JSON list of C-alpha atoms in Angstrom, two decimals:
[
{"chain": "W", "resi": 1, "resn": "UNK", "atom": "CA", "xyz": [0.00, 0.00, 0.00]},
{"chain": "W", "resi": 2, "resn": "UNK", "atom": "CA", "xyz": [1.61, 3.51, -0.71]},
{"chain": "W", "resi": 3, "resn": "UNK", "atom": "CA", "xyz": [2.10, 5.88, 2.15]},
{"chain": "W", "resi": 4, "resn": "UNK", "atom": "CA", "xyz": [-0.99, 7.81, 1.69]},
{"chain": "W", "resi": 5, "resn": "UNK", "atom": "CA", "xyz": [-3.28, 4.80, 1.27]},
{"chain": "W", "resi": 6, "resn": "UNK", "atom": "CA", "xyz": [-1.77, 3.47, 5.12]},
{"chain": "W", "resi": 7, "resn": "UNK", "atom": "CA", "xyz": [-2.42, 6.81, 5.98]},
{"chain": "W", "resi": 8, "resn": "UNK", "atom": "CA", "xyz": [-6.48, 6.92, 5.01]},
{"chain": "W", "resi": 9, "resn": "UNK", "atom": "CA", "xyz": [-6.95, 3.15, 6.19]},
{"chain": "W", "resi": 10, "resn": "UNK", "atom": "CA", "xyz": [-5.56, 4.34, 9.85]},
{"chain": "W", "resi": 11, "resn": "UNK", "atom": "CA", "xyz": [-7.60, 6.97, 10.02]},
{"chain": "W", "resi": 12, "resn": "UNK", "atom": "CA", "xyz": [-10.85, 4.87, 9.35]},
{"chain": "W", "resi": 13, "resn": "UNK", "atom": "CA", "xyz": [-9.88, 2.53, 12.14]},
{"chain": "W", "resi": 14, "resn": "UNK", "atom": "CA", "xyz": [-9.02, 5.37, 13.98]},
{"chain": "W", "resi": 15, "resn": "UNK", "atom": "CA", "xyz": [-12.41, 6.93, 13.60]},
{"chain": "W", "resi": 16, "resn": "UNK", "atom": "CA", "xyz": [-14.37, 3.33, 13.59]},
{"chain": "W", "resi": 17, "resn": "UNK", "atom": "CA", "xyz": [-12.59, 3.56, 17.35]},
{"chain": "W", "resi": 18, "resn": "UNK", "atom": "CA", "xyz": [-13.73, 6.86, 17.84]},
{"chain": "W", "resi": 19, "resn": "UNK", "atom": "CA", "xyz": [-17.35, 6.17, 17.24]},
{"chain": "W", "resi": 20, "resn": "UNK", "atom": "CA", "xyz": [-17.32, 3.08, 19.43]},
{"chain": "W", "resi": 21, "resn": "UNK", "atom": "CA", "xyz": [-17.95, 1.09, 16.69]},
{"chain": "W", "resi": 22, "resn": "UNK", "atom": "CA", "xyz": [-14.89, -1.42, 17.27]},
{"chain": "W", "resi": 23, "resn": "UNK", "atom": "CA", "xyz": [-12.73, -1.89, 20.70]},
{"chain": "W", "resi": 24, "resn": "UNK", "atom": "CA", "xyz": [-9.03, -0.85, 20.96]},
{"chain": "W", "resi": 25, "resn": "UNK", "atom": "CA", "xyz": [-7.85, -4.18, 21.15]},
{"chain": "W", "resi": 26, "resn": "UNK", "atom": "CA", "xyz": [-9.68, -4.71, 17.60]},
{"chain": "W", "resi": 27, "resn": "UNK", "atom": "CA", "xyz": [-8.27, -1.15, 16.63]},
{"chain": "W", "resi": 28, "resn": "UNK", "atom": "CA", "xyz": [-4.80, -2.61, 17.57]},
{"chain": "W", "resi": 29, "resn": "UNK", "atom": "CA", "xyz": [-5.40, -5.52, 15.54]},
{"chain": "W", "resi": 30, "resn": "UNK", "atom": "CA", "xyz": [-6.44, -4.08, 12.53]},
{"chain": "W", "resi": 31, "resn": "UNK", "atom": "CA", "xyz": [-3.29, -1.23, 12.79]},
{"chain": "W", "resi": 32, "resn": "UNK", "atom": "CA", "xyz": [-0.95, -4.09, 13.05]},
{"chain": "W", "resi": 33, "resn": "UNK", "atom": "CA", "xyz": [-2.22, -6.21, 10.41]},
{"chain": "W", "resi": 34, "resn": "UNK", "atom": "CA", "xyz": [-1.73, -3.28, 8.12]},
{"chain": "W", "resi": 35, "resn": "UNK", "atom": "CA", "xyz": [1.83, -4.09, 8.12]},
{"chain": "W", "resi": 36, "resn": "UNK", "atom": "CA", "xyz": [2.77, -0.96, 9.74]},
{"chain": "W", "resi": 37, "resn": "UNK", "atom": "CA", "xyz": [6.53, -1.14, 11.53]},
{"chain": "W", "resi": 38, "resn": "UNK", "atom": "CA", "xyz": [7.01, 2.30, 11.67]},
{"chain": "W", "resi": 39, "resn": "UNK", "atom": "CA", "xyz": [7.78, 3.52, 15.34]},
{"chain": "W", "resi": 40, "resn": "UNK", "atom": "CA", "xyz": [5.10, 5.47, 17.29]},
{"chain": "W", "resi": 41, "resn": "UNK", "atom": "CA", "xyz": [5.25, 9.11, 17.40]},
{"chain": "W", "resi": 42, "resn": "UNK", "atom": "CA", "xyz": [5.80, 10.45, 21.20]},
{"chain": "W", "resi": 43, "resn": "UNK", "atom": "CA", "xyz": [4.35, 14.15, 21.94]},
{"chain": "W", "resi": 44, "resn": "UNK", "atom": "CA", "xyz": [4.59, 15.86, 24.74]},
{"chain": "W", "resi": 45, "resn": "UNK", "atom": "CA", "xyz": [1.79, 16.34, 26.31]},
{"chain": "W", "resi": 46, "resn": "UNK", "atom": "CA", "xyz": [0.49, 20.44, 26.10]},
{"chain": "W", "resi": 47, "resn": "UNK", "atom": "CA", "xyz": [0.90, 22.15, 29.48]},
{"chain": "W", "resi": 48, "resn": "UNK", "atom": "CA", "xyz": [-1.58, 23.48, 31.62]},
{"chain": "W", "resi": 49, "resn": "UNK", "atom": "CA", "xyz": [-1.53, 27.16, 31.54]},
{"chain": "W", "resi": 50, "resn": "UNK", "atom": "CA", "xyz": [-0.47, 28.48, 34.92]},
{"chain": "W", "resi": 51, "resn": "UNK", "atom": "CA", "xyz": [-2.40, 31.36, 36.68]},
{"chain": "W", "resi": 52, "resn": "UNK", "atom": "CA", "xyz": [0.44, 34.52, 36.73]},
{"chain": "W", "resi": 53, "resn": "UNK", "atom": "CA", "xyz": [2.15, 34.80, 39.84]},
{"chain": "W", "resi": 54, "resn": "UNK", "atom": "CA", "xyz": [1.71, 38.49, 41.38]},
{"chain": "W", "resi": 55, "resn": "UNK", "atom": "CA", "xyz": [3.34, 40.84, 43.05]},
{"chain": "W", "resi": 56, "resn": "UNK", "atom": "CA", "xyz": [2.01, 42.75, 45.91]},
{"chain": "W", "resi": 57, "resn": "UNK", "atom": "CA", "xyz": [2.81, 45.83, 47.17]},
{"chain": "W", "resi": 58, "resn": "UNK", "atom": "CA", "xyz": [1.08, 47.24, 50.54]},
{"chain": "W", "resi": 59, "resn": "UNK", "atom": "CA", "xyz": [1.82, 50.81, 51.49]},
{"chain": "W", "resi": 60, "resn": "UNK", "atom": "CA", "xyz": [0.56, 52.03, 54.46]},
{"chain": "W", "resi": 61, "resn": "UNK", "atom": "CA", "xyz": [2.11, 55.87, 55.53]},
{"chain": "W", "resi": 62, "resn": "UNK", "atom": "CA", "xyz": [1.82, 57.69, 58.42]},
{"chain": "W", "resi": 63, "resn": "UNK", "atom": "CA", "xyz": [0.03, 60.45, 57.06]},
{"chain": "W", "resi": 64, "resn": "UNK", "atom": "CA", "xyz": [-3.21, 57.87, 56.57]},
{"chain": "W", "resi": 65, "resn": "UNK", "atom": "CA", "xyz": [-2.48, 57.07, 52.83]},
{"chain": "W", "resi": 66, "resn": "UNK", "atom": "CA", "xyz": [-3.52, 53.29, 52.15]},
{"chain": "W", "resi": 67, "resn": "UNK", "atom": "CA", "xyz": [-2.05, 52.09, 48.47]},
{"chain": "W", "resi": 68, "resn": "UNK", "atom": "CA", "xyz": [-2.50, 48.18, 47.11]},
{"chain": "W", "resi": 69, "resn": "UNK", "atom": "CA", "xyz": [-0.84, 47.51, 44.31]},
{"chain": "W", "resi": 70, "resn": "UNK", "atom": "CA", "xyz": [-1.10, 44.30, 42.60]},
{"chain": "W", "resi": 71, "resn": "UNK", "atom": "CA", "xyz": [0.69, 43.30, 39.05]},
{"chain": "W", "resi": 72, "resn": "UNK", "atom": "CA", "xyz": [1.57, 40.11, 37.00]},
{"chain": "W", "resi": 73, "resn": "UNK", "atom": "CA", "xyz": [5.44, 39.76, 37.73]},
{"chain": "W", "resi": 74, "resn": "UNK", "atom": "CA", "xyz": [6.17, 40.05, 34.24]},
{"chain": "W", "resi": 75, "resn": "UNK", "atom": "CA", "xyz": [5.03, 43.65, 34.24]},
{"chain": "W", "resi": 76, "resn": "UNK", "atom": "CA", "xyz": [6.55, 44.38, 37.41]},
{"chain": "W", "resi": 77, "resn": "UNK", "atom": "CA", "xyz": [9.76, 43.63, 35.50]},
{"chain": "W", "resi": 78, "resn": "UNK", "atom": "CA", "xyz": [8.95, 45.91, 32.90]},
{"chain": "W", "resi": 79, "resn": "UNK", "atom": "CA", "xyz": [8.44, 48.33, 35.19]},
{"chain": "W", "resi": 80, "resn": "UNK", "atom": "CA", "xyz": [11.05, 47.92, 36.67]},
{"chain": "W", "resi": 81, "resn": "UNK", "atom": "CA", "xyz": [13.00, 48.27, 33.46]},
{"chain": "W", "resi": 82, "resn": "UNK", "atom": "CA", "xyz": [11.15, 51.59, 32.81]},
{"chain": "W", "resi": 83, "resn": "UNK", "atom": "CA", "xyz": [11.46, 54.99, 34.20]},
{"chain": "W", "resi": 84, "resn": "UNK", "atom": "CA", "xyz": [8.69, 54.36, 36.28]},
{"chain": "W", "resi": 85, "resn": "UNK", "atom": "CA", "xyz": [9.24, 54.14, 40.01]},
{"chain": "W", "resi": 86, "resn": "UNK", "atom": "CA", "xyz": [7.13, 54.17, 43.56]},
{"chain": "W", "resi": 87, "resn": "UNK", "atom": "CA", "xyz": [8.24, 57.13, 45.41]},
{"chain": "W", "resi": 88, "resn": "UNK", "atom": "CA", "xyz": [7.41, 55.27, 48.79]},
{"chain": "W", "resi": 89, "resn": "UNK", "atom": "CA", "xyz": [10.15, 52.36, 47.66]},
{"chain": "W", "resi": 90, "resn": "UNK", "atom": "CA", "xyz": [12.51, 54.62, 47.21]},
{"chain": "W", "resi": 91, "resn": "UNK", "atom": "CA", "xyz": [12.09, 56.47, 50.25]},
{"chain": "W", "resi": 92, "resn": "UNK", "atom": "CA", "xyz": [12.49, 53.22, 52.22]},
{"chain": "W", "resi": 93, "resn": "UNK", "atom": "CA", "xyz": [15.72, 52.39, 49.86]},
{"chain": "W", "resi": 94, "resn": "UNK", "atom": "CA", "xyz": [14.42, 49.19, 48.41]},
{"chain": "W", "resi": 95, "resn": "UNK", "atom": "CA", "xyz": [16.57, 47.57, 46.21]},
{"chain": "W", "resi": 96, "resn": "UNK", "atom": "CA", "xyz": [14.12, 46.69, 43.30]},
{"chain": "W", "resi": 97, "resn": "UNK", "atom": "CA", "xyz": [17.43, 45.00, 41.60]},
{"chain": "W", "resi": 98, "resn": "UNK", "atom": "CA", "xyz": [17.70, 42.68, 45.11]},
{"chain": "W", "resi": 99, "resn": "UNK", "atom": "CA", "xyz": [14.16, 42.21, 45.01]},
{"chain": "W", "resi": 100, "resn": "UNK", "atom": "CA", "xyz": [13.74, 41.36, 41.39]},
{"chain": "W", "resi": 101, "resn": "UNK", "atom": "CA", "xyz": [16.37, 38.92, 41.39]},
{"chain": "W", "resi": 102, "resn": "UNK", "atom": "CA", "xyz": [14.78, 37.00, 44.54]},
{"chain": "W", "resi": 103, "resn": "UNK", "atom": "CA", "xyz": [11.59, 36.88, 42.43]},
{"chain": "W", "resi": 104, "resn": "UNK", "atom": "CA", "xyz": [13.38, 35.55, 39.76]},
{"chain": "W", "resi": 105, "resn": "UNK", "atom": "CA", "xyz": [14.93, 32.88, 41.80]},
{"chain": "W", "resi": 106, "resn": "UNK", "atom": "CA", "xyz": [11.63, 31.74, 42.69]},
{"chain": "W", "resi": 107, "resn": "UNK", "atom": "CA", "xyz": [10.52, 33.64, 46.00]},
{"chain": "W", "resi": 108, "resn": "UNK", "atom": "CA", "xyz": [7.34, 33.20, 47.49]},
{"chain": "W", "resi": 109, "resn": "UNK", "atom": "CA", "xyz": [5.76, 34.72, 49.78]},
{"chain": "W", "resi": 110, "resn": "UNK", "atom": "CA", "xyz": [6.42, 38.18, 51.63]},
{"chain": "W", "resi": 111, "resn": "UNK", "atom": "CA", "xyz": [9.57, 39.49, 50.71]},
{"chain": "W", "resi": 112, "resn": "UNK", "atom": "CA", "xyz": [9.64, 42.70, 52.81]},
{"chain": "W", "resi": 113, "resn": "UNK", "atom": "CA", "xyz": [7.75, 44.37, 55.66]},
{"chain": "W", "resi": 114, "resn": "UNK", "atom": "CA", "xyz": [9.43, 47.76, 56.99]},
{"chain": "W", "resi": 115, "resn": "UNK", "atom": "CA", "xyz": [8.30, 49.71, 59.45]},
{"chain": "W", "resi": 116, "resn": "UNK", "atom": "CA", "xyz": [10.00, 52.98, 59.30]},
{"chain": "W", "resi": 117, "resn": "UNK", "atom": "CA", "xyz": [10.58, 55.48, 62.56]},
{"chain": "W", "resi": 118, "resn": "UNK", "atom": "CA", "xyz": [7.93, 57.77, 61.03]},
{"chain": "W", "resi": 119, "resn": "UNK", "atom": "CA", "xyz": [4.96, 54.99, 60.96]},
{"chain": "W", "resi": 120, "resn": "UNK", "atom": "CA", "xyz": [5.13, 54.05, 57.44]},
{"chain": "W", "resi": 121, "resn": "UNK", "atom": "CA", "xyz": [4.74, 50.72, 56.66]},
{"chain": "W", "resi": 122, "resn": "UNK", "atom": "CA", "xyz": [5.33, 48.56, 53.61]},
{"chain": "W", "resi": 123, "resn": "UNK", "atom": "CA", "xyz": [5.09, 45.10, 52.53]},
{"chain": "W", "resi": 124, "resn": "UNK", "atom": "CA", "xyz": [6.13, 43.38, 49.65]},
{"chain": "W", "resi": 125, "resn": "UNK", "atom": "CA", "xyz": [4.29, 39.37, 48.69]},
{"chain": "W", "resi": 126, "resn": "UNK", "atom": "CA", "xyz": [5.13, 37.62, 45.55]},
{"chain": "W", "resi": 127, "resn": "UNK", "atom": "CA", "xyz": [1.88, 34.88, 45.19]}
]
């Protein structure tokens, strides 16, 4: 039988399978009476999609100011790699470097909570 011929006849025992019609042990039958020596194909099996991790930021001053921030990791990177910055952080000297190399690493968890002398108060969690 030429290539494309093995191919069609597999496919109709394939689908006879499918559609309950025969069993897999008569689906294994029929595949190796066809003659067919060629090796099965392996594939990896498609990965569940994980949720994003996140990264956390609680800022609590003394002055009364509450601020949540919550981002994907991946944009916190970006960030990170932009001029964009959190005035509070670098108040309290955080080193975003440090802390984005701990993430990397696989951290999880909180990171940071400071307390400074005036009351303000920030925590970092990587979930």
């Amino acid at each position: 039988m030429a290539k494309n011929e093995l191919r069609e006849e597999r496919m109709k025992i394939l689908d006879l399978l499918s559609k309950g019609i025969i069993t897999p042990e008569d689906a294994e039958k029929l595949l190796s009476a066809m003659g067919d020596t060629q090796e099965p194909q392996i594939f990896d099996a498609p990965t569940k999609k994980t949720p994003f991790r996140m990264l956390k930021i609680l800022v609590d001053s003394a002055d009364g100011d509450l601020v949540k921030i919550e981002i994907p990791i991946e944009f916190a990177k970006l960030l990170k790699s932009s001029k964009f910055n959190i005035d509070k952080l670098d108040d309290m000297d955080i080193d975003m470097d440090a802390l984005i190399s701990m993430i990397n690493s696989g951290a999880i968890g909180e990171l940071v909570n400071i307390t400074s002398a005036d009351g303000d108060k920030i925590k970092i969690v990587v979930e």
